[in-house]
Amino acid sequence: MEQTKPDTRAIASIHVAEQQIARWHAAQIRDFARFVECRPPGRPGIKLADGAPEEVAAALNMSIRTAINRILEADYIVRRLPATLNALEQGIIDFARTRATCQVTRGLSDEDALKVENAVLAYGPHATYQEYRRALRRQAMKVDPEAAERKRKQKQEQRDVVTRKAEDGSAKIVATLLASEAESMYDVLNHFAHKAKSPDDTRTLAQRRADVLLDLIVGKHMQRVRANINVTVPLTTLIGLNNQPGELSEYGPITAEQCRALAKNGVLRRLITDDFGKVLDVSPYRYASQGLAERIKMRDRTCRQPGCRVPGRKCDVYTLSKKKDGRRRRLREQDYLLLCKRHRLMYARAKGWVLAQPEPGRVIFVTPTEQVRQNVAEPYEEPAA
Ligand SMILES: [Zn+2]
């Protein structure tokens, strides 16, 4: 028997693996849809049952937003794109192409969505992902020429400004606008950036654009509006003894120099932490007083639900059971934790979740399918050596 060459074997094996991956994706999509079926929404006006995305997030270690998207996407594929799901199952197309079909057909009727997937699948996977996507868009425009216009209007309704944090101490502001509006904004920015140039100005045009935008919105030297930010700085950093990083709430660690610059114009509030960076000094309040609430917010920083990143300022202090053996007891720091509105409501509505906080900042969650997750509030400093 003729021996197959190693490179030929490798390619064949890569190809088989790719088909297997596609099959597994298809199986997972069906499982997601099955899970949704087991958990019908318990009240009107919601697509997913209370707590269902939270369980997926706990199982797959992902954010709740991602879990919601994955579940809804799978549900959509099973209901509306049977041919695409079949092709994925047979390893003809991959998960990326399946997702693209989802995105492109979203604004179409059920019937038109079927027409688009069948027309594109008739030519197989196409040479590349980009080509497959272009074919999808072409077919979508063919079956519903007004869809593009509807999409444009929809985008206009979704106009928004968001921040995208980077890990290098910077962040981006991203505005979703109509193309024409974005162009005219950018024009105005460029106009001012050019005008701001003086003979001894060494800034680049790009830097002046960024400075102009900041000045227009926040005012020169940030004096127009007093922004409300929380910065936690070790005392040793503040007085310049060392360069331990501080922490900007909702962002994370920032450099010592940035801390000192912010502290110059800011109002300082003292927060005592121990050698492990844990917030200290807690007295046994019966109810979450303003002071204790502030301390819990400083300790937890975001909603404690695994996968949820809602910042502390949008959360409330949630009190674990006030009663033991039917009697009210004194509450301690570990009886409180931060939860966002969605998750306070979830614990009120969804059955089968168990919450416990054996020590301040360490929360144990048990889901209705008996997954156990632990969520520990991040310390402010690395433990002292
Ligand atoms: Zn939450």
mmCIF file of C-alpha atoms and ligand atoms in Angstrom:
data_model
loop_
_atom_site.group_PDB
_atom_site.id
_atom_site.type_symbol
_atom_site.label_atom_id
_atom_site.label_comp_id
_atom_site.label_asym_id
_atom_site.label_seq_id
_atom_site.Cartn_x
_atom_site.Cartn_y
_atom_site.Cartn_z
ATOM 1 C CA MET A 1 0.000 0.000 0.000
ATOM 2 C CA GLU A 2 1.284 3.434 -0.912
ATOM 3 C CA GLN A 3 2.345 5.553 2.080
ATOM 4 C CA THR A 4 0.593 8.948 2.414
ATOM 5 C CA LYS A 5 3.070 11.816 2.768
ATOM 6 C CA PRO A 6 3.083 13.549 6.222
ATOM 7 C CA ASP A 7 2.047 16.960 4.831
ATOM 8 C CA THR A 8 -0.898 15.401 2.994
ATOM 9 C CA ARG A 9 -1.932 13.631 6.201
ATOM 10 C CA ALA A 10 -1.634 16.889 8.173
ATOM 11 C CA ILE A 11 -3.825 18.817 5.747
ATOM 12 C CA ALA A 12 -6.418 16.051 5.708
ATOM 13 C CA SER A 13 -6.438 15.984 9.498
ATOM 14 C CA ILE A 14 -6.776 19.803 9.725
ATOM 15 C CA HIS A 15 -9.734 19.598 7.366
ATOM 16 C CA VAL A 16 -11.430 16.867 9.387
ATOM 17 C CA ALA A 17 -10.868 18.822 12.621
ATOM 18 C CA GLU A 18 -12.447 21.926 11.063
ATOM 19 C CA GLN A 19 -15.528 19.899 10.115
ATOM 20 C CA GLN A 20 -15.720 18.423 13.616
ATOM 21 C CA ILE A 21 -15.520 21.917 15.162
ATOM 22 C CA ALA A 22 -18.423 23.010 12.933
ATOM 23 C CA ARG A 23 -20.415 19.955 14.057
ATOM 24 C CA TRP A 24 -19.771 20.735 17.708
ATOM 25 C CA HIS A 25 -20.883 24.328 17.153
ATOM 26 C CA ALA A 26 -24.132 23.062 15.623
ATOM 27 C CA ALA A 27 -24.664 20.693 18.562
ATOM 28 C CA GLN A 28 -24.071 23.528 21.041
ATOM 29 C CA ILE A 29 -26.541 25.780 19.200
ATOM 30 C CA ARG A 30 -29.203 23.077 19.523
ATOM 31 C CA ASP A 31 -28.337 22.690 23.227
ATOM 32 C CA PHE A 32 -28.729 26.426 23.812
ATOM 33 C CA ALA A 33 -32.142 26.304 22.144
ATOM 34 C CA ARG A 34 -33.108 23.297 24.274
ATOM 35 C CA PHE A 35 -32.035 25.122 27.444
ATOM 36 C CA VAL A 36 -34.233 28.090 26.456
ATOM 37 C CA GLU A 37 -37.150 25.715 25.945
ATOM 38 C CA CYS A 38 -36.673 24.320 29.468
ATOM 39 C CA ARG A 39 -36.806 27.847 30.854
ATOM 40 C CA PRO A 40 -39.775 29.686 29.343
ATOM 41 C CA PRO A 41 -40.019 33.370 30.353
ATOM 42 C CA GLY A 42 -42.160 33.522 33.479
ATOM 43 C CA ARG A 43 -43.655 36.940 32.847
ATOM 44 C CA PRO A 44 -44.681 39.023 29.839
ATOM 45 C CA GLY A 45 -42.321 41.439 28.111
ATOM 46 C CA ILE A 46 -39.101 39.406 28.416
ATOM 47 C CA LYS A 47 -37.375 37.118 25.919
ATOM 48 C CA LEU A 48 -35.411 34.979 28.371
ATOM 49 C CA ALA A 49 -36.392 33.576 31.765
ATOM 50 C CA ASP A 50 -35.032 35.369 34.832
ATOM 51 C CA GLY A 51 -31.673 33.859 35.723
ATOM 52 C CA ALA A 52 -31.262 31.819 32.489
ATOM 53 C CA PRO A 53 -28.390 33.908 31.028
ATOM 54 C CA GLU A 54 -26.785 34.065 34.473
ATOM 55 C CA GLU A 55 -26.553 30.259 34.525
ATOM 56 C CA VAL A 56 -24.950 30.129 31.085
ATOM 57 C CA ALA A 57 -22.533 32.894 32.145
ATOM 58 C CA ALA A 58 -21.577 30.911 35.262
ATOM 59 C CA ALA A 59 -21.043 27.701 33.254
ATOM 60 C CA LEU A 60 -18.910 29.273 30.529
ATOM 61 C CA ASN A 61 -17.146 32.013 32.546
ATOM 62 C CA MET A 62 -18.434 34.794 30.344
ATOM 63 C CA SER A 63 -20.165 38.122 30.835
ATOM 64 C CA ILE A 64 -23.949 38.113 31.112
ATOM 65 C CA ARG A 65 -24.178 40.303 27.997
ATOM 66 C CA THR A 66 -22.224 37.679 26.011
ATOM 67 C CA ALA A 67 -24.393 34.885 27.445
ATOM 68 C CA ILE A 68 -27.589 36.720 26.403
ATOM 69 C CA ASN A 69 -26.206 37.239 22.902
ATOM 70 C CA ARG A 70 -25.160 33.593 22.534
ATOM 71 C CA ILE A 71 -28.552 32.285 23.688
ATOM 72 C CA LEU A 72 -30.583 34.635 21.496
ATOM 73 C CA GLU A 73 -28.332 33.942 18.516
ATOM 74 C CA ALA A 74 -28.738 30.158 18.908
ATOM 75 C CA ASP A 75 -32.490 30.507 19.323
ATOM 76 C CA TYR A 76 -32.639 32.635 16.156
ATOM 77 C CA ILE A 77 -30.583 30.146 14.129
ATOM 78 C CA VAL A 78 -32.748 27.185 15.183
ATOM 79 C CA ARG A 79 -36.004 29.008 14.458
ATOM 80 C CA ARG A 80 -35.150 30.909 11.286
ATOM 81 C CA LEU A 81 -32.119 29.415 9.556
ATOM 82 C CA PRO A 82 -32.664 25.639 9.256
ATOM 83 C CA ALA A 83 -30.594 25.256 6.062
ATOM 84 C CA THR A 84 -27.668 27.160 7.564
ATOM 85 C CA LEU A 85 -27.747 25.043 10.715
ATOM 86 C CA ASN A 86 -27.795 21.881 8.557
ATOM 87 C CA ALA A 87 -24.803 23.090 6.559
ATOM 88 C CA LEU A 88 -22.943 23.797 9.821
ATOM 89 C CA GLU A 89 -23.837 20.342 11.094
ATOM 90 C CA GLN A 90 -22.405 18.757 7.946
ATOM 91 C CA GLY A 91 -19.231 20.812 8.181
ATOM 92 C CA ILE A 92 -19.951 22.622 4.886
ATOM 93 C CA ILE A 93 -19.780 26.079 6.494
ATOM 94 C CA ASP A 94 -18.212 27.259 9.753
ATOM 95 C CA PHE A 95 -19.560 29.112 12.785
ATOM 96 C CA ALA A 96 -18.378 32.526 11.489
ATOM 97 C CA ARG A 97 -20.453 32.129 8.310
ATOM 98 C CA THR A 98 -23.436 30.982 10.376
ATOM 99 C CA ARG A 99 -23.141 34.101 12.540
ATOM 100 C CA ALA A 100 -22.856 36.342 9.475
ATOM 101 C CA THR A 101 -26.086 34.829 8.102
ATOM 102 C CA CYS A 102 -27.708 35.647 11.443
ATOM 103 C CA GLN A 103 -26.572 39.272 11.328
ATOM 104 C CA VAL A 104 -27.437 39.932 7.679
ATOM 105 C CA THR A 105 -30.912 38.369 7.771
ATOM 106 C CA ARG A 106 -31.987 39.962 11.039
ATOM 107 C CA GLY A 107 -34.178 42.719 9.560
ATOM 108 C CA LEU A 108 -35.859 40.403 7.018
ATOM 109 C CA SER A 109 -39.120 38.469 7.155
ATOM 110 C CA ASP A 110 -38.930 34.698 7.873
ATOM 111 C CA GLU A 111 -39.650 33.946 4.237
ATOM 112 C CA ASP A 112 -36.986 36.327 2.905
ATOM 113 C CA ALA A 113 -34.420 35.005 5.390
ATOM 114 C CA LEU A 114 -34.993 31.487 4.024
ATOM 115 C CA LYS A 115 -34.571 32.735 0.447
ATOM 116 C CA VAL A 116 -31.268 34.415 1.309
ATOM 117 C CA GLU A 117 -29.706 31.432 3.090
ATOM 118 C CA ASN A 118 -30.734 28.992 0.364
ATOM 119 C CA ALA A 119 -29.467 31.214 -2.455
ATOM 120 C CA VAL A 120 -26.082 31.676 -0.786
ATOM 121 C CA LEU A 121 -25.715 28.039 0.319
ATOM 122 C CA ALA A 122 -26.362 26.883 -3.259
ATOM 123 C CA TYR A 123 -22.745 27.952 -3.947
ATOM 124 C CA GLY A 124 -21.302 26.234 -0.879
ATOM 125 C CA PRO A 125 -18.962 27.926 1.553
ATOM 126 C CA HIS A 126 -17.479 30.355 -1.091
ATOM 127 C CA ALA A 127 -13.745 30.952 -1.263
ATOM 128 C CA THR A 128 -13.485 33.152 1.834
ATOM 129 C CA TYR A 129 -15.557 34.434 4.729
ATOM 130 C CA GLN A 130 -15.598 37.924 3.168
ATOM 131 C CA GLU A 131 -17.011 36.569 -0.077
ATOM 132 C CA TYR A 132 -19.668 34.616 1.797
ATOM 133 C CA ARG A 133 -20.669 37.760 3.658
ATOM 134 C CA ARG A 134 -20.811 39.821 0.479
ATOM 135 C CA ALA A 135 -23.001 37.145 -1.146
ATOM 136 C CA LEU A 136 -25.344 37.294 1.861
ATOM 137 C CA ARG A 137 -25.659 41.071 1.621
ATOM 138 C CA ARG A 138 -26.230 40.927 -2.122
ATOM 139 C CA GLN A 139 -29.039 38.398 -1.726
ATOM 140 C CA ALA A 140 -30.568 40.332 1.172
ATOM 141 C CA MET A 141 -30.704 43.484 -0.946
ATOM 142 C CA LYS A 142 -32.247 41.497 -3.798
ATOM 143 C CA VAL A 143 -35.098 40.034 -1.755
ATOM 144 C CA ASP A 144 -35.788 43.231 0.199
ATOM 145 C CA PRO A 145 -34.397 46.400 -1.400
ATOM 146 C CA GLU A 146 -35.852 48.609 1.328
ATOM 147 C CA ALA A 147 -34.059 46.725 4.099
ATOM 148 C CA ALA A 148 -30.915 48.854 3.787
ATOM 149 C CA GLU A 149 -32.984 51.971 4.316
ATOM 150 C CA ARG A 150 -34.724 50.418 7.314
ATOM 151 C CA LYS A 151 -31.339 49.486 8.744
ATOM 152 C CA ARG A 152 -30.093 53.042 8.352
ATOM 153 C CA LYS A 153 -33.111 54.345 10.274
ATOM 154 C CA GLN A 154 -32.605 51.698 12.934
ATOM 155 C CA LYS A 155 -28.976 52.746 13.353
ATOM 156 C CA GLN A 156 -30.150 56.304 13.818
ATOM 157 C CA GLU A 157 -32.380 55.146 16.646
ATOM 158 C CA GLN A 158 -29.435 53.363 18.226
ATOM 159 C CA ARG A 159 -27.240 56.488 18.297
ATOM 160 C CA ASP A 160 -25.089 56.516 21.382
ATOM 161 C CA VAL A 161 -21.711 57.388 22.826
ATOM 162 C CA VAL A 162 -19.724 54.718 24.683
ATOM 163 C CA THR A 163 -16.246 54.404 26.151
ATOM 164 C CA ARG A 164 -13.873 51.581 25.307
ATOM 165 C CA LYS A 165 -11.218 51.075 27.945
ATOM 166 C CA ALA A 166 -7.715 50.001 27.033
ATOM 167 C CA GLU A 167 -5.233 48.569 29.524
ATOM 168 C CA ASP A 168 -2.522 51.160 28.910
ATOM 169 C CA GLY A 169 -4.200 54.003 30.828
ATOM 170 C CA SER A 170 -6.118 55.285 27.822
ATOM 171 C CA ALA A 171 -9.682 54.875 26.627
ATOM 172 C CA LYS A 172 -11.629 55.624 23.470
ATOM 173 C CA ILE A 173 -14.879 57.537 23.127
ATOM 174 C CA VAL A 174 -16.932 55.998 20.348
ATOM 175 C CA ALA A 175 -19.989 57.804 19.013
ATOM 176 C CA THR A 176 -22.479 56.014 16.770
ATOM 177 C CA LEU A 177 -24.039 58.620 14.481
ATOM 178 C CA LEU A 178 -25.209 58.893 10.911
ATOM 179 C CA ALA A 179 -22.219 59.035 8.581
ATOM 180 C CA SER A 180 -23.041 62.626 7.606
ATOM 181 C CA GLU A 181 -23.249 63.772 11.231
ATOM 182 C CA ALA A 182 -19.973 62.087 12.114
ATOM 183 C CA GLU A 183 -18.311 63.733 9.122
ATOM 184 C CA SER A 184 -19.465 67.215 10.087
ATOM 185 C CA MET A 185 -18.398 66.711 13.718
ATOM 186 C CA TYR A 186 -14.983 65.622 12.539
ATOM 187 C CA ASP A 187 -14.824 68.646 10.227
ATOM 188 C CA VAL A 188 -15.501 71.025 13.111
ATOM 189 C CA LEU A 189 -12.864 69.275 15.251
ATOM 190 C CA ASN A 190 -10.300 69.623 12.468
ATOM 191 C CA HIS A 191 -11.202 73.283 11.970
ATOM 192 C CA PHE A 192 -10.586 74.090 15.653
ATOM 193 C CA ALA A 193 -7.489 71.890 15.776
ATOM 194 C CA HIS A 194 -5.953 73.857 12.883
ATOM 195 C CA LYS A 195 -6.910 77.166 14.516
ATOM 196 C CA ALA A 196 -5.397 76.101 17.852
ATOM 197 C CA LYS A 197 -1.932 75.907 16.281
ATOM 198 C CA SER A 198 0.417 78.624 17.497
ATOM 199 C CA PRO A 199 4.075 79.063 16.385
ATOM 200 C CA ASP A 200 5.519 77.444 19.532
ATOM 201 C CA ASP A 201 2.911 74.641 19.679
ATOM 202 C CA THR A 202 4.702 71.312 19.298
ATOM 203 C CA ARG A 203 1.529 69.202 19.365
ATOM 204 C CA THR A 204 0.583 67.187 16.294
ATOM 205 C CA LEU A 205 -2.720 67.763 14.543
ATOM 206 C CA ALA A 206 -4.020 64.505 16.036
ATOM 207 C CA GLN A 207 -3.112 65.636 19.559
ATOM 208 C CA ARG A 208 -4.742 69.031 19.024
ATOM 209 C CA ARG A 209 -7.916 67.308 17.780
ATOM 210 C CA ALA A 210 -8.098 65.261 20.985
ATOM 211 C CA ASP A 211 -7.401 68.357 23.144
ATOM 212 C CA VAL A 212 -10.069 70.364 21.317
ATOM 213 C CA LEU A 213 -12.661 67.635 21.874
ATOM 214 C CA LEU A 214 -11.844 67.471 25.592
ATOM 215 C CA ASP A 215 -11.971 71.281 25.889
ATOM 216 C CA LEU A 216 -15.281 71.502 24.050
ATOM 217 C CA ILE A 217 -16.993 68.989 26.304
ATOM 218 C CA VAL A 218 -15.284 69.200 29.688
ATOM 219 C CA GLY A 219 -13.889 72.741 29.452
ATOM 220 C CA LYS A 220 -10.309 73.942 29.700
ATOM 221 C CA HIS A 221 -8.378 72.096 32.398
ATOM 222 C CA MET A 222 -11.540 70.205 33.263
ATOM 223 C CA GLN A 223 -12.997 73.174 35.148
ATOM 224 C CA ARG A 224 -16.329 73.462 33.396
ATOM 225 C CA VAL A 225 -17.919 70.451 35.050
ATOM 226 C CA ARG A 226 -16.628 68.843 38.163
ATOM 227 C CA ALA A 227 -16.483 65.227 37.128
ATOM 228 C CA ASN A 228 -17.333 62.786 39.873
ATOM 229 C CA ILE A 229 -14.667 60.100 39.946
ATOM 230 C CA ASN A 230 -13.360 57.839 42.674
ATOM 231 C CA VAL A 231 -9.647 57.314 42.919
ATOM 232 C CA THR A 232 -8.078 55.122 45.562
ATOM 233 C CA VAL A 233 -4.441 55.943 46.201
ATOM 234 C CA PRO A 234 -2.083 54.424 48.764
ATOM 235 C CA LEU A 235 -0.931 57.169 51.147
ATOM 236 C CA THR A 236 2.689 56.265 50.427
ATOM 237 C CA THR A 237 2.124 57.037 46.740
ATOM 238 C CA LEU A 238 0.360 60.293 47.476
ATOM 239 C CA ILE A 239 3.192 61.701 49.526
ATOM 240 C CA GLY A 240 5.713 60.428 47.022
ATOM 241 C CA LEU A 241 7.382 57.728 49.130
ATOM 242 C CA ASN A 242 6.921 55.122 46.412
ATOM 243 C CA ASN A 243 5.106 54.486 43.156
ATOM 244 C CA GLN A 244 2.426 51.943 44.103
ATOM 245 C CA PRO A 245 -0.394 52.165 41.542
ATOM 246 C CA GLY A 246 -3.772 53.573 42.528
ATOM 247 C CA GLU A 247 -7.175 52.646 41.251
ATOM 248 C CA LEU A 248 -9.754 54.597 39.308
ATOM 249 C CA SER A 249 -13.227 53.229 40.002
ATOM 250 C CA GLU A 250 -14.836 51.571 36.958
ATOM 251 C CA TYR A 251 -11.492 51.564 35.190
ATOM 252 C CA GLY A 252 -8.902 49.750 37.294
ATOM 253 C CA PRO A 253 -5.252 50.431 38.121
ATOM 254 C CA ILE A 254 -3.685 53.759 37.122
ATOM 255 C CA THR A 255 -0.071 54.878 37.505
ATOM 256 C CA ALA A 256 1.224 56.659 40.613
ATOM 257 C CA GLU A 257 1.941 59.827 38.639
ATOM 258 C CA GLN A 258 -1.599 59.954 37.260
ATOM 259 C CA CYS A 259 -2.920 59.522 40.846
ATOM 260 C CA ARG A 260 -0.875 62.437 42.128
ATOM 261 C CA ALA A 261 -2.020 64.653 39.241
ATOM 262 C CA LEU A 262 -5.683 63.823 39.930
ATOM 263 C CA ALA A 263 -5.256 64.308 43.687
ATOM 264 C CA LYS A 264 -3.984 67.871 43.130
ATOM 265 C CA ASN A 265 -7.431 69.042 41.974
ATOM 266 C CA GLY A 266 -9.573 66.561 43.822
ATOM 267 C CA VAL A 267 -11.337 66.156 47.102
ATOM 268 C CA LEU A 268 -9.719 63.402 49.116
ATOM 269 C CA ARG A 269 -11.514 60.866 51.206
ATOM 270 C CA ARG A 270 -9.660 58.518 53.490
ATOM 271 C CA LEU A 271 -10.144 54.798 53.088
ATOM 272 C CA ILE A 272 -8.112 52.472 55.258
ATOM 273 C CA THR A 273 -7.018 49.132 53.866
ATOM 274 C CA ASP A 274 -5.026 46.366 55.500
ATOM 275 C CA ASP A 275 -1.820 44.803 54.185
ATOM 276 C CA PHE A 276 -3.897 42.683 51.843
ATOM 277 C CA GLY A 277 -5.646 45.684 50.323
ATOM 278 C CA LYS A 278 -8.962 44.845 51.985
ATOM 279 C CA VAL A 279 -11.133 47.702 53.253
ATOM 280 C CA LEU A 280 -10.919 47.897 57.065
ATOM 281 C CA ASP A 281 -12.817 49.515 59.909
ATOM 282 C CA VAL A 282 -16.340 48.158 59.979
ATOM 283 C CA SER A 283 -18.783 48.624 62.791
ATOM 284 C CA PRO A 284 -21.865 46.452 63.197
ATOM 285 C CA TYR A 285 -24.701 48.513 61.723
ATOM 286 C CA ARG A 286 -28.141 47.063 61.652
ATOM 287 C CA TYR A 287 -28.983 48.640 58.302
ATOM 288 C CA ALA A 288 -26.696 49.779 55.535
ATOM 289 C CA SER A 289 -26.018 53.350 56.580
ATOM 290 C CA GLN A 290 -24.658 55.843 54.097
ATOM 291 C CA GLY A 291 -21.157 55.298 55.468
ATOM 292 C CA LEU A 292 -21.370 51.531 55.288
ATOM 293 C CA ALA A 293 -22.984 51.680 51.847
ATOM 294 C CA GLU A 294 -20.049 53.766 50.639
ATOM 295 C CA ARG A 295 -17.639 51.245 52.111
ATOM 296 C CA ILE A 296 -19.417 48.300 50.446
ATOM 297 C CA LYS A 297 -19.286 50.177 47.139
ATOM 298 C CA MET A 298 -15.565 50.785 47.607
ATOM 299 C CA ARG A 299 -15.030 47.108 48.475
ATOM 300 C CA ASP A 300 -17.137 45.480 45.732
ATOM 301 C CA ARG A 301 -16.823 48.109 42.989
ATOM 302 C CA THR A 302 -19.152 46.264 40.565
ATOM 303 C CA CYS A 303 -22.256 44.093 40.847
ATOM 304 C CA ARG A 304 -21.105 40.808 42.414
ATOM 305 C CA GLN A 305 -23.077 38.509 40.105
ATOM 306 C CA PRO A 306 -20.510 36.435 38.170
ATOM 307 C CA GLY A 307 -20.183 37.901 34.677
ATOM 308 C CA CYS A 308 -21.865 41.213 35.509
ATOM 309 C CA ARG A 309 -19.795 44.391 35.139
ATOM 310 C CA VAL A 310 -22.372 47.025 36.138
ATOM 311 C CA PRO A 311 -20.350 49.674 38.024
ATOM 312 C CA GLY A 312 -20.892 50.357 41.723
ATOM 313 C CA ARG A 313 -22.501 53.768 41.242
ATOM 314 C CA LYS A 314 -25.373 52.050 39.408
ATOM 315 C CA CYS A 315 -25.715 49.308 42.060
ATOM 316 C CA ASP A 316 -27.413 49.177 45.434
ATOM 317 C CA VAL A 317 -26.300 47.512 48.615
ATOM 318 C CA TYR A 318 -28.193 44.241 48.922
ATOM 319 C CA THR A 319 -28.746 42.735 52.346
ATOM 320 C CA LEU A 320 -28.490 38.979 52.801
ATOM 321 C CA SER A 321 -31.053 37.419 55.156
ATOM 322 C CA LYS A 322 -31.801 39.651 58.127
ATOM 323 C CA LYS A 323 -33.199 36.842 60.205
ATOM 324 C CA LYS A 324 -31.746 33.714 61.727
ATOM 325 C CA ASP A 325 -33.999 31.249 63.541
ATOM 326 C CA GLY A 326 -36.803 33.737 63.062
ATOM 327 C CA ARG A 327 -34.998 36.426 65.089
ATOM 328 C CA ARG A 328 -33.438 39.614 63.844
ATOM 329 C CA ARG A 329 -29.714 39.592 64.315
ATOM 330 C CA ARG A 330 -26.964 42.163 64.178
ATOM 331 C CA LEU A 331 -25.728 42.584 60.646
ATOM 332 C CA ARG A 332 -22.065 42.530 59.793
ATOM 333 C CA GLU A 333 -20.120 43.583 56.730
ATOM 334 C CA GLN A 334 -20.490 40.152 55.152
ATOM 335 C CA ASP A 335 -24.271 40.537 55.182
ATOM 336 C CA TYR A 336 -24.043 43.156 52.460
ATOM 337 C CA LEU A 337 -23.002 43.048 48.839
ATOM 338 C CA LEU A 338 -23.489 45.125 45.715
ATOM 339 C CA LEU A 339 -26.067 44.043 43.154
ATOM 340 C CA CYS A 340 -27.340 45.906 40.118
ATOM 341 C CA LYS A 341 -31.063 46.360 39.540
ATOM 342 C CA ARG A 342 -31.269 43.433 37.123
ATOM 343 C CA HIS A 343 -29.762 41.061 39.668
ATOM 344 C CA ARG A 344 -31.712 42.327 42.682
ATOM 345 C CA LEU A 345 -34.835 41.616 40.652
ATOM 346 C CA MET A 346 -33.468 38.269 39.524
ATOM 347 C CA TYR A 347 -33.044 37.099 43.126
ATOM 348 C CA ALA A 348 -36.591 38.232 43.842
ATOM 349 C CA ARG A 349 -38.038 36.413 40.828
ATOM 350 C CA ALA A 350 -35.919 33.384 39.925
ATOM 351 C CA LYS A 351 -36.134 30.321 42.146
ATOM 352 C CA GLY A 352 -33.286 28.089 43.196
ATOM 353 C CA TRP A 353 -30.362 30.519 43.508
ATOM 354 C CA VAL A 354 -28.408 30.479 46.782
ATOM 355 C CA LEU A 355 -26.102 33.280 47.909
ATOM 356 C CA ALA A 356 -23.679 33.338 50.823
ATOM 357 C CA GLN A 357 -20.793 35.553 51.878
ATOM 358 C CA PRO A 358 -18.649 33.640 54.395
ATOM 359 C CA GLU A 359 -16.265 36.583 54.740
ATOM 360 C CA PRO A 360 -16.494 40.181 53.525
ATOM 361 C CA GLY A 361 -15.947 40.379 49.784
ATOM 362 C CA ARG A 362 -16.021 36.586 49.127
ATOM 363 C CA VAL A 363 -19.411 35.598 47.731
ATOM 364 C CA ILE A 364 -20.497 32.034 46.942
ATOM 365 C CA PHE A 365 -23.219 31.521 44.351
ATOM 366 C CA VAL A 366 -25.111 28.271 43.753
ATOM 367 C CA THR A 367 -27.192 28.223 40.560
ATOM 368 C CA PRO A 368 -30.445 26.286 40.051
ATOM 369 C CA THR A 369 -28.472 23.656 38.076
ATOM 370 C CA GLU A 370 -26.156 23.392 41.101
ATOM 371 C CA GLN A 371 -23.091 25.016 39.647
ATOM 372 C CA VAL A 372 -21.039 26.609 42.422
ATOM 373 C CA ARG A 373 -19.175 29.841 41.702
ATOM 374 C CA GLN A 374 -17.068 32.032 43.926
ATOM 375 C CA ASN A 375 -16.592 35.733 43.327
ATOM 376 C CA VAL A 376 -13.960 37.594 45.338
ATOM 377 C CA ALA A 377 -13.780 41.391 45.429
ATOM 378 C CA GLU A 378 -10.415 42.388 44.030
ATOM 379 C CA PRO A 379 -8.032 43.788 46.632
ATOM 380 C CA TYR A 380 -6.777 47.342 46.087
ATOM 381 C CA GLU A 381 -3.127 46.432 46.477
ATOM 382 C CA GLU A 382 -1.047 43.338 46.009
ATOM 383 C CA PRO A 383 -0.619 41.563 49.356
ATOM 384 C CA ALA A 384 2.414 42.882 51.236
ATOM 385 C CA ALA A 385 5.402 40.579 50.855
HETATM 386 ZN ZN ZN B 1 -25.551 42.678 37.992
#
